[in-house]
Short mmCIF file of C-alpha atoms in Angstrom, two decimals:
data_model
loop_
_atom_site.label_atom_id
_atom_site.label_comp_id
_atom_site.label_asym_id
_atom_site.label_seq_id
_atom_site.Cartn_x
_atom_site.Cartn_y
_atom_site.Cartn_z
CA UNK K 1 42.77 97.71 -19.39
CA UNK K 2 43.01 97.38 -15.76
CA UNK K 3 43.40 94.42 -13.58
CA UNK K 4 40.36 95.50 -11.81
CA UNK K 5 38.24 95.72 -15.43
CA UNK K 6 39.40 92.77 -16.59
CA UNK K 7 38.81 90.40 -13.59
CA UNK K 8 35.39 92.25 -13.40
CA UNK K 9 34.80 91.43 -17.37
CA UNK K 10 36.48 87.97 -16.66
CA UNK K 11 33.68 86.80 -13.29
CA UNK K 12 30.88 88.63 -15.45
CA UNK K 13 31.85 86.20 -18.32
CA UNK K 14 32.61 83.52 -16.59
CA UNK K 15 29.21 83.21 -13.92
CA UNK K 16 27.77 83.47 -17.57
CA UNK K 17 28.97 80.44 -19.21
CA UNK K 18 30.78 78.25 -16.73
CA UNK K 19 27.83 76.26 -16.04
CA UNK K 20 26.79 75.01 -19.70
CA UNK K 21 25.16 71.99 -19.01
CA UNK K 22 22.83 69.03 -19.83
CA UNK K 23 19.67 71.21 -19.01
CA UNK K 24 18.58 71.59 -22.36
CA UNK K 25 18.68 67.70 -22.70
CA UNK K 26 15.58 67.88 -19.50
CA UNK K 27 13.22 69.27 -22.18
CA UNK K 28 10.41 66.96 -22.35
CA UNK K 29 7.08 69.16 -22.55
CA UNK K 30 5.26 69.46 -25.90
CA UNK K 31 5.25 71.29 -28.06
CA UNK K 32 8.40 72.85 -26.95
CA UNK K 33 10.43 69.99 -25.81
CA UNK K 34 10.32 66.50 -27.05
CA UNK K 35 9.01 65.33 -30.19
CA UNK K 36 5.48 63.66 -29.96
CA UNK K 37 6.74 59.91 -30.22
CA UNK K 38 4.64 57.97 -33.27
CA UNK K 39 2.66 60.93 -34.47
CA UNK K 40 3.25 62.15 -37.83
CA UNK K 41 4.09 65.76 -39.11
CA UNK K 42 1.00 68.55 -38.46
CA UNK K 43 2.18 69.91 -42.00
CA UNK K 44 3.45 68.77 -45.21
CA UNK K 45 6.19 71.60 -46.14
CA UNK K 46 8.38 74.19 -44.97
CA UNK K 47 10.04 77.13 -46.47
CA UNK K 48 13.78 76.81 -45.74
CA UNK K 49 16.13 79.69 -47.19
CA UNK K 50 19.72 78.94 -48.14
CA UNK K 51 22.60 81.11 -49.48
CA UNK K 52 24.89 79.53 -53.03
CA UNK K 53 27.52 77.75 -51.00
CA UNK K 54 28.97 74.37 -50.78
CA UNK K 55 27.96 73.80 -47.50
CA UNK K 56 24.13 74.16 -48.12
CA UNK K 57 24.32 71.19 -50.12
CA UNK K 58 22.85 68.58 -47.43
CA UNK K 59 19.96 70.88 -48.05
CA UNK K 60 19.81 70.45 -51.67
CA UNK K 61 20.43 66.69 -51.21
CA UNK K 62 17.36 66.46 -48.78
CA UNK K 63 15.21 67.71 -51.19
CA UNK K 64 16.94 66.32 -54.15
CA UNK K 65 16.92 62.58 -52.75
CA UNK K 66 13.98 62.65 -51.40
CA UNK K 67 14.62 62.82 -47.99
CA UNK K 68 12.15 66.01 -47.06
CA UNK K 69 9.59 63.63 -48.21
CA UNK K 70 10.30 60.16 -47.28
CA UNK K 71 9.96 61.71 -43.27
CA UNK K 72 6.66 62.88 -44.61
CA UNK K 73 7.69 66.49 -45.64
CA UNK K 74 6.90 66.50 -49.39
CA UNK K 75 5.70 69.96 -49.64
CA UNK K 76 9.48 71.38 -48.48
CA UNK K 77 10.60 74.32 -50.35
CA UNK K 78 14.49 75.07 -50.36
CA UNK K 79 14.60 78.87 -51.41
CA UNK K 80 17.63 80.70 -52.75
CA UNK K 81 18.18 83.76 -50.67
CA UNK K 82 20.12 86.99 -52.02
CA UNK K 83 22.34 87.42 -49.28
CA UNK K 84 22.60 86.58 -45.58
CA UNK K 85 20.93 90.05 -44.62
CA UNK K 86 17.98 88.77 -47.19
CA UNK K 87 17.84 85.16 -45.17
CA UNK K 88 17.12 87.59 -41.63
CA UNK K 89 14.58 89.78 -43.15
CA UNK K 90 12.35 86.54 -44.68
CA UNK K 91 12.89 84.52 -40.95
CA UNK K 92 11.55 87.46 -39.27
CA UNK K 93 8.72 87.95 -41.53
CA UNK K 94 8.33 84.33 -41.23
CA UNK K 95 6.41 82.13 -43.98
CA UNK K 96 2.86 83.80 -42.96
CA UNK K 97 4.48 86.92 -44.13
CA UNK K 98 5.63 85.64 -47.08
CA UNK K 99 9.02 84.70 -45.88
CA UNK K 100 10.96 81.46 -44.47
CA UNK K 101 10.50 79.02 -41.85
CA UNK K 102 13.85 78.31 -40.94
CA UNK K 103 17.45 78.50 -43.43
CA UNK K 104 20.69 76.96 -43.67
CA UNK K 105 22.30 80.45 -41.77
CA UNK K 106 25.93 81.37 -40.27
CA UNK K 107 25.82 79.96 -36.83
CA UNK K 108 25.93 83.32 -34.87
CA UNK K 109 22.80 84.91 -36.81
CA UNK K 110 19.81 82.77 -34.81
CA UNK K 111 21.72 84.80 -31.77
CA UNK K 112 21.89 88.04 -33.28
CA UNK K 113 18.26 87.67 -34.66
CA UNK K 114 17.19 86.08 -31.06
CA UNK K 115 18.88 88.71 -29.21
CA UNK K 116 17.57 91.53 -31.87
CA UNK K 117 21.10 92.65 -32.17
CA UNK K 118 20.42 92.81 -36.13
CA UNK K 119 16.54 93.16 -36.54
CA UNK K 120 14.62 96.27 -37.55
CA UNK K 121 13.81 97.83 -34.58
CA UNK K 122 16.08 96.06 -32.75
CA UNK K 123 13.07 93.74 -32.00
CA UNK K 124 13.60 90.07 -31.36
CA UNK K 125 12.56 86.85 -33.48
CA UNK K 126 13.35 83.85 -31.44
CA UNK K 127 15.26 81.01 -33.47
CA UNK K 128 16.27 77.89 -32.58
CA UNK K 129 19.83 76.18 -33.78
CA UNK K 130 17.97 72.48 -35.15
CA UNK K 131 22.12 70.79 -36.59
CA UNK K 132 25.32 72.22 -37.45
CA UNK K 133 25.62 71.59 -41.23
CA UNK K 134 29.56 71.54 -41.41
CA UNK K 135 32.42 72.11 -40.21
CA UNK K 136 35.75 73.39 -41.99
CA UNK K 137 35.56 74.41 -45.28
CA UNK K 138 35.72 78.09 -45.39
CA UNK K 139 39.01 80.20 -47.05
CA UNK K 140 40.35 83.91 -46.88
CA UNK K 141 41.49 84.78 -49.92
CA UNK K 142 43.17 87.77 -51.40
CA UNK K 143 43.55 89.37 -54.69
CA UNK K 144 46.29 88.19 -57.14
CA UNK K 145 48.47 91.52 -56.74
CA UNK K 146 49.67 90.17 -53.67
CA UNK K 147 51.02 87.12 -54.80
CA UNK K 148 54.38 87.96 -54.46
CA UNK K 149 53.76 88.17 -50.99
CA UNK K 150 53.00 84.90 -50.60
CA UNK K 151 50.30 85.48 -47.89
CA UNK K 152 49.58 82.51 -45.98
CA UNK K 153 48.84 81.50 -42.52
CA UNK K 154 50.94 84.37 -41.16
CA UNK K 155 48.60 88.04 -41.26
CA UNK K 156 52.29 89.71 -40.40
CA UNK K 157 52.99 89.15 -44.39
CA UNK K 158 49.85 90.82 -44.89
CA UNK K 159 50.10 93.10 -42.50
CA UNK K 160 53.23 94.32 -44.20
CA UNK K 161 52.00 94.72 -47.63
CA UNK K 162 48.98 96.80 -46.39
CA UNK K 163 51.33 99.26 -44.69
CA UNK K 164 52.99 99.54 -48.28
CA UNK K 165 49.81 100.27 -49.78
CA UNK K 166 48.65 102.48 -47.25
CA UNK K 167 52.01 104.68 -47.58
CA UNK K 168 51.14 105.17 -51.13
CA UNK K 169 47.68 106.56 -50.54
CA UNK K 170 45.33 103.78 -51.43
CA UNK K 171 43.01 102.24 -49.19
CA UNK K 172 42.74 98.65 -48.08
CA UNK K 173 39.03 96.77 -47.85
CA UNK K 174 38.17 93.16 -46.22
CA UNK K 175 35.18 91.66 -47.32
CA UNK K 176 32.62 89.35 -45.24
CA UNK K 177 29.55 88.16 -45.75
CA UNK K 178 27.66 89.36 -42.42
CA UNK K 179 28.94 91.61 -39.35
CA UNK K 180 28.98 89.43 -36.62
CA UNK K 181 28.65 86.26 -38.62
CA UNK K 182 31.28 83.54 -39.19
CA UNK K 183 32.93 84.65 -41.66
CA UNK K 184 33.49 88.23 -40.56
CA UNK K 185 34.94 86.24 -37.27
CA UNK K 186 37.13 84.11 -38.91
CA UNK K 187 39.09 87.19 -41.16
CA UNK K 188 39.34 89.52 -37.50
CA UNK K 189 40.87 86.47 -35.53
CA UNK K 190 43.23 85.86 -38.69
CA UNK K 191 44.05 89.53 -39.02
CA UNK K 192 44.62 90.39 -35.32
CA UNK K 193 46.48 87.47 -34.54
CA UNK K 194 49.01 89.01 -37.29
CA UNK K 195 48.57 92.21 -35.79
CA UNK K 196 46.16 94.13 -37.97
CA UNK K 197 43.52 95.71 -36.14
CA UNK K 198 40.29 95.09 -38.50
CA UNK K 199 38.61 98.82 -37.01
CA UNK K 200 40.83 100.56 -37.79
CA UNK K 201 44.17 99.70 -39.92
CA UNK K 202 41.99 98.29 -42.82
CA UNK K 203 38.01 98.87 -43.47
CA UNK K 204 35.80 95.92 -43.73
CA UNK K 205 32.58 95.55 -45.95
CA UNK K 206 29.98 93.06 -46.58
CA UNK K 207 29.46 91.52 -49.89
CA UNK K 208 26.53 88.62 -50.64
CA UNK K 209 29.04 85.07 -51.40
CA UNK K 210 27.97 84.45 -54.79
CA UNK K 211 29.07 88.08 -55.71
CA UNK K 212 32.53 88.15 -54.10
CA UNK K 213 34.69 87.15 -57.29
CA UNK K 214 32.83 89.79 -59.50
CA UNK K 215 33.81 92.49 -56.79
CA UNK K 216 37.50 91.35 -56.50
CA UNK K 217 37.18 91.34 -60.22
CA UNK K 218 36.86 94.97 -60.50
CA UNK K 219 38.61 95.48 -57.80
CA UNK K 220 36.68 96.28 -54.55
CA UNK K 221 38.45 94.33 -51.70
CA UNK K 222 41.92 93.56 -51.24
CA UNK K 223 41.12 90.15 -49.37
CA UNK K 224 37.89 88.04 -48.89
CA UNK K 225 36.47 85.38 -46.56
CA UNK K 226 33.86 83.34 -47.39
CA UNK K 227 32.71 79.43 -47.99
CA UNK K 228 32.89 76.96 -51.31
CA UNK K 229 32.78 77.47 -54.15
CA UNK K 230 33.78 80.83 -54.44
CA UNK K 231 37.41 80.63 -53.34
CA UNK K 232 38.01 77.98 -56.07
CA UNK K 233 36.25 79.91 -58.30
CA UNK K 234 38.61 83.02 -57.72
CA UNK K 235 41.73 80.80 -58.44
CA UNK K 236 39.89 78.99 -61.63
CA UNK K 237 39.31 83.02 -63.14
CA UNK K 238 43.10 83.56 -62.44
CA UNK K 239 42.26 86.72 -60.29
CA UNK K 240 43.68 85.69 -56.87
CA UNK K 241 44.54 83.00 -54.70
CA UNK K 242 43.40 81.19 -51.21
CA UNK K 243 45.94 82.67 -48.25
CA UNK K 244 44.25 79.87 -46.06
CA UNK K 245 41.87 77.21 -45.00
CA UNK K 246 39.90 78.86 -41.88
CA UNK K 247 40.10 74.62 -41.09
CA UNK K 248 43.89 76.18 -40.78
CA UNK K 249 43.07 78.76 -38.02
CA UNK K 250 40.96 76.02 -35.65
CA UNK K 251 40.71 72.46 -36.87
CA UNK K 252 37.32 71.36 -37.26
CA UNK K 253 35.67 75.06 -36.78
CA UNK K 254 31.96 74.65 -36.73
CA UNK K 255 29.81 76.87 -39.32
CA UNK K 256 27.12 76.84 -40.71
CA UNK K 257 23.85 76.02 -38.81
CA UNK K 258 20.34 74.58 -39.39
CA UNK K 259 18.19 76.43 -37.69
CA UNK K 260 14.44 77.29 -37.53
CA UNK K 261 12.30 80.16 -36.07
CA UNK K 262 10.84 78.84 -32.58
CA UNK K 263 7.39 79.41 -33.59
CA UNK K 264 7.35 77.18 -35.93
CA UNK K 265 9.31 74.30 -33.74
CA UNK K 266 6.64 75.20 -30.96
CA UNK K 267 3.98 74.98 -33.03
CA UNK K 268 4.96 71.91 -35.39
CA UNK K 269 6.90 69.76 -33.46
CA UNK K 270 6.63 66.69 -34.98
CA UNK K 271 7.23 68.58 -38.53
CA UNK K 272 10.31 69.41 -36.71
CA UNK K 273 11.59 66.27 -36.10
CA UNK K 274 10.98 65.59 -39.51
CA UNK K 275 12.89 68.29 -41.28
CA UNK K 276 15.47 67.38 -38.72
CA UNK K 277 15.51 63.66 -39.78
CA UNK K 278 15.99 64.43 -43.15
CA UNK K 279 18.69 67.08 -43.13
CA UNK K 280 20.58 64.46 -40.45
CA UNK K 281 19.86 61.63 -43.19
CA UNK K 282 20.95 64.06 -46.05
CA UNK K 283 24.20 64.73 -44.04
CA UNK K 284 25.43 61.58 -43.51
CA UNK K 285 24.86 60.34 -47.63
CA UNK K 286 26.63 64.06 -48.36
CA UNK K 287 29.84 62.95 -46.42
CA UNK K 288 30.10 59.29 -47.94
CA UNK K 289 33.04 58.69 -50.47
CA UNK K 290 31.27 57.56 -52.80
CA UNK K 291 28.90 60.22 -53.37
CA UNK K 292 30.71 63.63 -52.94
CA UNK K 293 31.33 63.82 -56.83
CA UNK K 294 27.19 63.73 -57.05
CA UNK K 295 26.92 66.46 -54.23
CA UNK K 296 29.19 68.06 -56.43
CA UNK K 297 26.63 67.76 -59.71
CA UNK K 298 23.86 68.45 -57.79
CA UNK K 299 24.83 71.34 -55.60
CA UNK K 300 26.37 72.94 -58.95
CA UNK K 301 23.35 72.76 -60.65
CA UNK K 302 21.58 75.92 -61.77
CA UNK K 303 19.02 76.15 -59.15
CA UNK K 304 21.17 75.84 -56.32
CA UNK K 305 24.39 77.01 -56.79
CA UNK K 306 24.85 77.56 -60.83
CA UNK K 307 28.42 76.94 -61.07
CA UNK K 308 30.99 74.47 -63.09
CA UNK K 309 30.72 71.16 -61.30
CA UNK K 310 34.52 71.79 -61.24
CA UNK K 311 34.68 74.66 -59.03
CA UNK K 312 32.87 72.49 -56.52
CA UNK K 313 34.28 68.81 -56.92
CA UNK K 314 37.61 69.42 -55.62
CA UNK K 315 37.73 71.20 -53.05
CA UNK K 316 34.50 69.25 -51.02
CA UNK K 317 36.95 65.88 -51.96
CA UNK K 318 39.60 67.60 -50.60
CA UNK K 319 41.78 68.46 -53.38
CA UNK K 320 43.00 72.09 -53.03
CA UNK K 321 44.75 74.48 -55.30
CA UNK K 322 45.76 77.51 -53.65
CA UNK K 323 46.48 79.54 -57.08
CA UNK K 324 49.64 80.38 -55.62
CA UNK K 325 51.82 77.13 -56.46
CA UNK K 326 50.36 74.79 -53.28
CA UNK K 327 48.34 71.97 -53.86
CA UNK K 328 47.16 69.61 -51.30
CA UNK K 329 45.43 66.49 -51.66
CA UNK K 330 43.49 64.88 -48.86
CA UNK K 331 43.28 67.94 -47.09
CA UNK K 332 42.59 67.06 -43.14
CA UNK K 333 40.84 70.45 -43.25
CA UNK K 334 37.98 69.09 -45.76
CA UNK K 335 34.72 70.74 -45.28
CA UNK K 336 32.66 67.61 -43.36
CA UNK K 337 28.55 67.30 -42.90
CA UNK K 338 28.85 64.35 -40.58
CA UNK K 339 32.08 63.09 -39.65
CA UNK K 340 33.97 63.74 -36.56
CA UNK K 341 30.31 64.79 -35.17
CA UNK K 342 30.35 68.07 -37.47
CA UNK K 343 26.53 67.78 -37.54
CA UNK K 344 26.29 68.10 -33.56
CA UNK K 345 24.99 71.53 -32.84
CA UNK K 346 27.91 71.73 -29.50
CA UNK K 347 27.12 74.54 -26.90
CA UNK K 348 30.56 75.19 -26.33
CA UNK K 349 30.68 75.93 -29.58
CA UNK K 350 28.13 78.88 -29.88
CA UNK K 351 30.19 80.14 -26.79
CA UNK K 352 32.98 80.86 -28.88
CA UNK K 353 30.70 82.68 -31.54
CA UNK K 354 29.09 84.16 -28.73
CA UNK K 355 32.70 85.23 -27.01
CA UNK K 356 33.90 85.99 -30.05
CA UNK K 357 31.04 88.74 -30.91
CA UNK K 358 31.31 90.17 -27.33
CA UNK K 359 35.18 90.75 -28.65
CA UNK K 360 34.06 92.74 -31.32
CA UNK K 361 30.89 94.61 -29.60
CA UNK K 362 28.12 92.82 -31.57
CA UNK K 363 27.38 91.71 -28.24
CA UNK K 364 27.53 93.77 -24.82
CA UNK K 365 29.75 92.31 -22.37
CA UNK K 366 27.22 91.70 -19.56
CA UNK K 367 25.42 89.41 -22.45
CA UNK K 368 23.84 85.86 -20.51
CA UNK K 369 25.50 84.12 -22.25
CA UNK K 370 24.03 80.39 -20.67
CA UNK K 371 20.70 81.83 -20.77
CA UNK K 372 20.91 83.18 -24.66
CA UNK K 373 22.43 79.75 -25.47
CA UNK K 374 20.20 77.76 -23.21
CA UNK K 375 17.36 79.56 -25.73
CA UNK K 376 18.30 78.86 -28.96
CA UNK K 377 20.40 75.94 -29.07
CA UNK K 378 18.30 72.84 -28.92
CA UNK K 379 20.68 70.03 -29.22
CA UNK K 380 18.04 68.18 -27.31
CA UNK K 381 15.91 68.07 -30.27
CA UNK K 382 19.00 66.70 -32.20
CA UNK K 383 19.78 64.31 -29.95
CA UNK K 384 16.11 62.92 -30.32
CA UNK K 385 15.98 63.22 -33.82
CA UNK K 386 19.61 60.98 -34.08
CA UNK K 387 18.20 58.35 -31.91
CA UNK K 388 15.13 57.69 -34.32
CA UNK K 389 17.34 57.55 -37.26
CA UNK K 390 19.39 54.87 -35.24
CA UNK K 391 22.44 56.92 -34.89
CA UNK K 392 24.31 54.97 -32.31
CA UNK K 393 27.25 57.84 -31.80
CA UNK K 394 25.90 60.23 -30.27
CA UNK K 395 28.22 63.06 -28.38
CA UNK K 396 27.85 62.40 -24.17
CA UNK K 397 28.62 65.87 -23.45
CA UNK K 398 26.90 69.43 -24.59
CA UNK K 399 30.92 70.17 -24.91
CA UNK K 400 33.73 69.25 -27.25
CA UNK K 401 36.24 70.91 -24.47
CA UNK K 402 38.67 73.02 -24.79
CA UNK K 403 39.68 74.04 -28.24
CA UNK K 404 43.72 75.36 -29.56
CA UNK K 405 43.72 78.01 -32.33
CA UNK K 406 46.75 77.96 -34.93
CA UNK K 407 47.94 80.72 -32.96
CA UNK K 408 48.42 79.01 -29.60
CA UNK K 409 45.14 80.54 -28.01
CA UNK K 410 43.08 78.57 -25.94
CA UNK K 411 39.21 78.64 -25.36
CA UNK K 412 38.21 76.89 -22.77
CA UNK K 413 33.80 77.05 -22.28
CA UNK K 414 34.80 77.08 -18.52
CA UNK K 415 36.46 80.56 -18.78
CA UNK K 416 35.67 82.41 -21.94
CA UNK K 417 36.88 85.73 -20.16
CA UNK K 418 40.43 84.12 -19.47
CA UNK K 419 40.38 83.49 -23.49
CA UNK K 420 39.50 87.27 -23.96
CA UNK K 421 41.86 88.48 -21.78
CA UNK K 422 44.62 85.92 -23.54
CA UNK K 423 44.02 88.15 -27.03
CA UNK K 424 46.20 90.24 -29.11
CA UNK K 425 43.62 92.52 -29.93
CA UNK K 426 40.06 92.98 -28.26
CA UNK K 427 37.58 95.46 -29.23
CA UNK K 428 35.04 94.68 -26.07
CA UNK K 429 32.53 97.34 -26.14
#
């Protein structure tokens, strides 16, 4: 790349996102913008979608607790979607079509479906980002024949053993769970920092979360990266191990997102609130203590995420078995709903997802980035929704700042471009 390209890519980037601001926080127009103060919700339910996996479960608590209904929301349905390319085709059909309102979704997708990046047609739903659900609590993983290897932190010790098994003929696959979506990001940051280029030294696939053991199992994918419970499960069958915590490649990560389909928050705004209450109330009782080994029961049960209680209990307490001989107790890389402000939907923070899919051409690189953002995150709406629950730490800034990746890289929301440019590997269509 040139110096001339890359400064160009770098100010094109950069006039983007530099100014990420309070603006969204100036919202105050119904039925848009700020919640109709004392009114109740227009309707009594909602149909909210949500993929088997750990970090769902303040969704399953809402509804299981009661919280969906003591904000006046009895009538919520939480539905269990196939995969993640299943949760994009019911929020663009929408719930008059037979589809969902809104879903418990990998924080890039409201984007991709916004932007039509991923939609039939290429034609775009607008979605709104409501909460993060969590942060941490992810894992690549990788099939037991590698265990001598000892892959860890490091891709280079991967990268080694996939030459080897390339020079002998035989292919190697990386699954993810969405192209563009968190996980997929997580498993090309880990591999290119080691020096495998994910287009074209390996080939990737997508595989629906609940089905990723069964396909290492048989032998599809050499490696995997995907959320709870799945990577414990994979160690419990004996038929690999967990390389690393994605909590390992950027403390606190954000991931998954709450998010809604803006005709519905347009149209329902005070059912918004509501929804938005409840999955904030249902966050905060998921990350006390005391109850994580009953988030564990519940989330485990059959209709949710119909598992052994014991392939979710450790891991959400922070108890983690690698399968390869490590075990870690009070892991500081614990998946968390609430603490440490892992519920606050940061802009800064769907930069980096937005940065990251520019890096790997699910975005172009001329992409407004502050107007895309300024669209579909509403923090606002968070912020509101806190304040009425009496939440009395709430985040002063739309930014958590600059963030440092295991590998010494830097993103700072000022200058994604510099943090492109700073890469090992960049695919920037």
């Amino acid at each position: 790349m040139t110096d001339g390209v890359r400064n160009n890519r770098r100010d094109l980037l950069k006039g983007a996102a530099a100014t990420l601001s309070l603006a969204a926080l100036a919202r105050t127009a119904l039925p848009g913008g700020a919640f109709a103060q004392g009114a109740g919700p227009e309707v009594k339910g909602a149909k909210l979608g949500f993929i088997a996996l750990t970090d769902a479960s303040p969704l399953f608590v809402a509804k299981e607790k009661g919280f969906f209904a003591k904000h006046g929301m009895p009538d919520v349905e939480v539905l269990k979607q196939a995969s993640w390319g299943t949760t994009r085709d019911n929020l663009v059909l929408g719930s008059e079509g037979n589809g969902i309102d809104g879903a418990h979704i990998l924080t890039p997708m409201p984007y991709l479906i916004s932007a039509g990046r991923v939609t039939q047609n290429n034609v775009p739903v607008p979605m709104q980002i409501l909460a993060r659900l969590n942060t941490n609590g992810q894992c690549i993983s990788v099939a037991k024949e590698y265990l001598d290897q000892k892959v860890a932190l490091d891709a280079r010790v991967f990268k080694a053993a996939v030459e080897k098994k390339k020079a002998a003929g035989k292919s190697v696959k990386a699954a993810m769970t969405f192209p563009g979506g968190t996980h997929d990001l997580w498993i090309r940051y880990w591999m290119a920092a080691g020096g495998i280029d994910p287009d074209k030294d390996i080939e990737t696939i997508v595989v629906p979360p609940p089905q990723m053991v069964a396909n290492m199992k048989v032998g599809t994918m050499d490696c995997f990266c995907v959320g709870e419970p799945w990577n414990a499960q994979l160690v419990q069958q004996g038929l690999g191990y967990t390389a690393l915590t994605t909590g390992e490649l950027w403390k606190d990560h954000p991931e998954k997102a709450f998010a809604m389909r803006a005709s519905f928050t347009e149209k329902y705004p005070n059912a918004t609130r509501a929804l938005l209450m409840a999955v904030l109330e249902a966050q905060q009782w998921c990350d006390r203590p005391e109850n994580k080994d009953e988030v564990a029961a519940i989330a485990a049960k059959r209709q949710w995420m119909n598992v052994p209680v014991g392939d979710v209990a450790g891991r959400i307490k922070g108890t983690i078995d690698y399968g390869d001989g490590r075990v870690v107790e009070n892991s500081p890389h614990v998946m968390k709903f609430w603490a440490d402000n892992a519920s606050y939907p940061y802009q800064s923070h769907d930069l980096w997802f937005l940065t990251e899919d520019i890096r790997w051409g699910k975005f172009d690189a001329q992409t407004d980035t502050k107007a895309l953002i300024a669209k579909v995150n509403r923090e606002d709406l968070w912020r509101e929704a806190a304040k009425a629950l009496g939440v009395t730490t709430i985040p002063g800034s739309t930014s958590r700042g600059k963030e440092t990746f295991f590998d010494g890289k830097v993103f700072d929301p000022a200058d994604p471009a510099a943090y492109l440019s700073s890469l090992d590997i960049k695919r920037i269509a």
